[in-house]
Amino acid sequence: MKLFKIILFTIFMSNVIQAQKFAPVESESKIKFTIKNFGLTVDGTFSGVKGSILFDGKNVEKSEISLSVNSGSVNTNNKERDKHLKKVDYFDVEKYPSISFTSTKIVKKIGANKYQVNGNLTMKGITKAVEFETIITSENSKLSLKGTLEINRRNFKVGGNSMVLSDNVKLNFLINTKLEN
């Protein structure tokens, strides 16, 4: 009976130990967006990435991603436009200081380091289900996630109906992390 308990404990611990918890390295992480405005491409960034990633390469279904970004950090290299984007019509940063994502499912795809991620994106207090592919690489106690996600800004009430501003926004992200102690 004692041997049986030791074996069960060992099996349990081996599953627990496989998953590792990572935290974003803010200075090495980038979230970029692209949107068409008056037919021209406007690029911008968000900074202040925070959160955690629990990753188990051997049992990916048990992995979790929970990240947020400071909505007030929106930067298009145009101070007047950035000031406008922080107002109620767009990101309403005083009322909604962050944009967040929490995974609901992660599945290994065919191909090197490719994963399908499903989750909930919350912006301006509105949560929508999203899915995207990401490449996850691991090296020397660091984990990187790289991918692209396309959303409709109007689903999150970011900006109103516009004939000159596209509804579709492309988000490109690179999240570099370090192993948490």
mmCIF file of C-alpha atoms in Angstrom:
data_model
loop_
_atom_site.group_PDB
_atom_site.id
_atom_site.type_symbol
_atom_site.label_atom_id
_atom_site.label_comp_id
_atom_site.label_asym_id
_atom_site.label_seq_id
_atom_site.Cartn_x
_atom_site.Cartn_y
_atom_site.Cartn_z
ATOM 1 C CA MET A 1 0.000 0.000 0.000
ATOM 2 C CA LYS A 2 2.843 2.379 0.841
ATOM 3 C CA LEU A 3 4.522 1.638 -2.501
ATOM 4 C CA PHE A 4 1.213 2.340 -4.283
ATOM 5 C CA LYS A 5 0.991 5.793 -2.604
ATOM 6 C CA ILE A 6 4.567 6.594 -3.581
ATOM 7 C CA ILE A 7 3.867 5.646 -7.201
ATOM 8 C CA LEU A 8 0.683 7.765 -7.273
ATOM 9 C CA PHE A 9 2.511 10.715 -5.724
ATOM 10 C CA THR A 10 5.344 10.408 -8.266
ATOM 11 C CA ILE A 11 2.901 10.309 -11.190
ATOM 12 C CA PHE A 12 0.995 13.297 -9.800
ATOM 13 C CA MET A 13 4.156 15.337 -9.222
ATOM 14 C CA SER A 14 5.560 14.568 -12.667
ATOM 15 C CA ASN A 15 2.424 16.072 -14.220
ATOM 16 C CA VAL A 16 2.556 19.118 -11.943
ATOM 17 C CA ILE A 17 6.237 19.755 -12.576
ATOM 18 C CA GLN A 18 5.824 19.670 -16.381
ATOM 19 C CA ALA A 19 3.888 22.942 -16.474
ATOM 20 C CA GLN A 20 6.007 26.038 -16.010
ATOM 21 C CA LYS A 21 4.812 29.554 -15.232
ATOM 22 C CA PHE A 22 6.170 32.455 -17.272
ATOM 23 C CA ALA A 23 5.768 36.240 -16.953
ATOM 24 C CA PRO A 24 6.007 38.716 -19.854
ATOM 25 C CA VAL A 25 9.170 40.774 -20.180
ATOM 26 C CA GLU A 26 7.606 44.146 -20.934
ATOM 27 C CA SER A 27 10.654 45.673 -22.637
ATOM 28 C CA GLU A 28 10.895 42.681 -25.018
ATOM 29 C CA SER A 29 7.181 42.299 -25.797
ATOM 30 C CA LYS A 30 5.355 44.098 -28.587
ATOM 31 C CA ILE A 31 1.724 44.456 -29.546
ATOM 32 C CA LYS A 32 1.256 46.242 -32.865
ATOM 33 C CA PHE A 33 -1.951 47.060 -34.688
ATOM 34 C CA THR A 34 -2.727 48.051 -38.255
ATOM 35 C CA ILE A 35 -5.907 49.669 -39.546
ATOM 36 C CA LYS A 36 -6.897 51.451 -42.756
ATOM 37 C CA ASN A 37 -7.923 55.111 -42.373
ATOM 38 C CA PHE A 38 -8.791 57.176 -45.464
ATOM 39 C CA GLY A 39 -7.321 54.296 -47.491
ATOM 40 C CA LEU A 40 -3.935 54.640 -45.781
ATOM 41 C CA THR A 41 -2.452 52.123 -43.378
ATOM 42 C CA VAL A 42 -2.095 53.424 -39.829
ATOM 43 C CA ASP A 43 0.225 51.518 -37.508
ATOM 44 C CA GLY A 44 0.267 51.703 -33.761
ATOM 45 C CA THR A 45 1.423 49.933 -30.640
ATOM 46 C CA PHE A 46 0.360 49.131 -27.111
ATOM 47 C CA SER A 47 2.779 48.665 -24.225
ATOM 48 C CA GLY A 48 2.561 47.567 -20.613
ATOM 49 C CA VAL A 49 2.044 43.835 -21.222
ATOM 50 C CA LYS A 50 1.359 42.021 -17.947
ATOM 51 C CA GLY A 51 0.057 38.597 -16.933
ATOM 52 C CA SER A 52 1.171 35.003 -16.888
ATOM 53 C CA ILE A 53 1.509 31.982 -19.112
ATOM 54 C CA LEU A 54 1.342 28.473 -17.714
ATOM 55 C CA PHE A 55 2.846 26.257 -20.382
ATOM 56 C CA ASP A 56 3.198 22.493 -20.513
ATOM 57 C CA GLY A 57 4.752 21.370 -23.794
ATOM 58 C CA LYS A 58 3.930 17.728 -23.077
ATOM 59 C CA ASN A 59 0.302 18.352 -22.141
ATOM 60 C CA VAL A 60 -0.625 21.530 -24.029
ATOM 61 C CA GLU A 61 -4.329 21.274 -23.172
ATOM 62 C CA LYS A 62 -3.438 22.178 -19.564
ATOM 63 C CA SER A 63 -1.604 25.327 -20.628
ATOM 64 C CA GLU A 64 -3.116 28.750 -19.908
ATOM 65 C CA ILE A 65 -2.537 32.284 -21.131
ATOM 66 C CA SER A 66 -3.710 35.365 -19.247
ATOM 67 C CA LEU A 67 -2.414 38.711 -20.514
ATOM 68 C CA SER A 68 -3.371 42.361 -20.393
ATOM 69 C CA VAL A 69 -2.084 45.575 -21.905
ATOM 70 C CA ASN A 70 -2.462 49.197 -20.840
ATOM 71 C CA SER A 71 -5.081 50.727 -23.180
ATOM 72 C CA GLY A 72 -3.774 54.214 -22.385
ATOM 73 C CA SER A 73 -0.415 53.273 -23.903
ATOM 74 C CA VAL A 74 -1.867 53.427 -27.438
ATOM 75 C CA ASN A 75 0.753 55.049 -29.664
ATOM 76 C CA THR A 76 0.428 55.859 -33.375
ATOM 77 C CA ASN A 77 3.282 58.407 -33.394
ATOM 78 C CA ASN A 78 0.707 61.181 -33.699
ATOM 79 C CA LYS A 79 -0.020 62.865 -30.331
ATOM 80 C CA GLU A 80 -3.324 64.419 -31.415
ATOM 81 C CA ARG A 81 -4.629 61.114 -32.804
ATOM 82 C CA ASP A 82 -3.445 59.223 -29.700
ATOM 83 C CA LYS A 83 -5.221 61.747 -27.473
ATOM 84 C CA HIS A 84 -8.410 61.227 -29.531
ATOM 85 C CA LEU A 85 -8.078 57.394 -29.345
ATOM 86 C CA LYS A 86 -7.976 57.564 -25.524
ATOM 87 C CA LYS A 87 -11.382 59.286 -25.364
ATOM 88 C CA VAL A 88 -14.812 57.719 -24.767
ATOM 89 C CA ASP A 89 -15.567 57.081 -28.472
ATOM 90 C CA TYR A 90 -12.543 54.835 -28.849
ATOM 91 C CA PHE A 91 -10.710 53.158 -25.935
ATOM 92 C CA ASP A 92 -12.202 55.209 -23.055
ATOM 93 C CA VAL A 93 -9.009 54.667 -21.072
ATOM 94 C CA GLU A 94 -10.250 56.349 -17.893
ATOM 95 C CA LYS A 95 -13.104 53.859 -17.546
ATOM 96 C CA TYR A 96 -11.329 50.869 -19.178
ATOM 97 C CA PRO A 97 -7.582 51.086 -18.398
ATOM 98 C CA SER A 98 -6.706 47.669 -19.813
ATOM 99 C CA ILE A 99 -7.390 45.266 -22.658
ATOM 100 C CA SER A 100 -7.172 41.616 -21.630
ATOM 101 C CA PHE A 101 -7.010 38.138 -23.091
ATOM 102 C CA THR A 102 -7.594 34.804 -21.334
ATOM 103 C CA SER A 103 -7.237 31.515 -23.149
ATOM 104 C CA THR A 104 -9.968 28.882 -22.979
ATOM 105 C CA LYS A 105 -8.266 26.218 -25.102
ATOM 106 C CA ILE A 106 -4.800 25.609 -26.554
ATOM 107 C CA VAL A 107 -4.182 22.837 -29.076
ATOM 108 C CA LYS A 108 -0.960 21.733 -30.787
ATOM 109 C CA LYS A 109 -1.149 22.110 -34.570
ATOM 110 C CA ILE A 110 0.731 20.190 -37.220
ATOM 111 C CA GLY A 111 4.075 21.893 -37.785
ATOM 112 C CA ALA A 112 6.929 23.094 -35.686
ATOM 113 C CA ASN A 113 5.799 24.971 -32.578
ATOM 114 C CA LYS A 114 2.364 25.911 -34.010
ATOM 115 C CA TYR A 115 -0.624 26.131 -31.693
ATOM 116 C CA GLN A 116 -4.284 27.038 -32.049
ATOM 117 C CA VAL A 117 -5.383 29.335 -29.226
ATOM 118 C CA ASN A 118 -9.009 30.050 -28.369
ATOM 119 C CA GLY A 119 -9.929 32.555 -25.709
ATOM 120 C CA ASN A 120 -11.753 35.660 -24.602
ATOM 121 C CA LEU A 121 -10.642 39.159 -25.563
ATOM 122 C CA THR A 122 -12.040 41.954 -23.386
ATOM 123 C CA MET A 123 -11.976 45.563 -24.524
ATOM 124 C CA LYS A 124 -14.109 48.427 -23.191
ATOM 125 C CA GLY A 125 -15.889 45.947 -20.906
ATOM 126 C CA ILE A 126 -17.012 43.794 -23.847
ATOM 127 C CA THR A 127 -15.789 40.205 -24.053
ATOM 128 C CA LYS A 128 -15.724 38.320 -27.341
ATOM 129 C CA ALA A 129 -14.456 34.846 -28.212
ATOM 130 C CA VAL A 130 -11.431 34.907 -30.522
ATOM 131 C CA GLU A 131 -9.106 32.321 -32.032
ATOM 132 C CA PHE A 132 -5.703 32.547 -33.640
ATOM 133 C CA GLU A 133 -2.583 30.586 -34.435
ATOM 134 C CA THR A 134 0.628 31.293 -32.574
ATOM 135 C CA ILE A 135 4.149 30.002 -32.688
ATOM 136 C CA ILE A 136 5.490 29.169 -29.234
ATOM 137 C CA THR A 137 9.197 28.658 -28.777
ATOM 138 C CA SER A 138 11.099 27.849 -25.624
ATOM 139 C CA GLU A 139 14.781 28.357 -24.911
ATOM 140 C CA ASN A 140 16.864 28.787 -21.728
ATOM 141 C CA SER A 141 13.997 29.431 -19.282
ATOM 142 C CA LYS A 142 12.308 31.783 -21.752
ATOM 143 C CA LEU A 143 9.141 31.370 -23.765
ATOM 144 C CA SER A 144 8.063 33.412 -26.806
ATOM 145 C CA LEU A 145 4.634 33.679 -28.433
ATOM 146 C CA LYS A 146 4.314 35.199 -31.889
ATOM 147 C CA GLY A 147 1.180 35.543 -33.956
ATOM 148 C CA THR A 148 -1.534 37.600 -35.593
ATOM 149 C CA LEU A 149 -5.143 38.158 -34.635
ATOM 150 C CA GLU A 150 -7.784 39.999 -36.649
ATOM 151 C CA ILE A 151 -10.750 41.634 -34.947
ATOM 152 C CA ASN A 152 -13.637 43.904 -35.845
ATOM 153 C CA ARG A 153 -13.226 47.076 -33.754
ATOM 154 C CA ARG A 154 -16.967 47.753 -33.816
ATOM 155 C CA ASN A 155 -17.649 44.477 -31.963
ATOM 156 C CA PHE A 156 -15.919 46.187 -29.013
ATOM 157 C CA LYS A 157 -17.526 49.610 -29.612
ATOM 158 C CA VAL A 158 -14.165 51.134 -30.485
ATOM 159 C CA GLY A 159 -15.061 54.034 -32.753
ATOM 160 C CA GLY A 160 -18.412 54.313 -34.418
ATOM 161 C CA ASN A 161 -19.697 53.742 -37.911
ATOM 162 C CA SER A 162 -17.264 55.285 -40.368
ATOM 163 C CA MET A 163 -16.923 55.452 -44.120
ATOM 164 C CA VAL A 164 -13.192 56.231 -43.879
ATOM 165 C CA LEU A 165 -12.029 54.003 -41.016
ATOM 166 C CA SER A 166 -11.901 50.256 -41.574
ATOM 167 C CA ASP A 167 -13.785 47.994 -39.181
ATOM 168 C CA ASN A 168 -11.031 45.374 -39.346
ATOM 169 C CA VAL A 169 -7.909 45.669 -37.213
ATOM 170 C CA LYS A 170 -4.900 43.385 -37.452
ATOM 171 C CA LEU A 171 -3.010 42.757 -34.204
ATOM 172 C CA ASN A 172 0.523 41.388 -34.419
ATOM 173 C CA PHE A 173 2.110 40.289 -31.190
ATOM 174 C CA LEU A 174 5.414 39.083 -29.873
ATOM 175 C CA ILE A 175 5.342 38.201 -26.196
ATOM 176 C CA ASN A 176 8.709 37.326 -24.715
ATOM 177 C CA THR A 177 8.619 35.857 -21.236
ATOM 178 C CA LYS A 178 10.864 34.624 -18.486
ATOM 179 C CA LEU A 179 10.377 31.739 -16.104
ATOM 180 C CA GLU A 180 8.843 32.816 -12.790
ATOM 181 C CA ASN A 181 10.427 31.557 -9.596
#
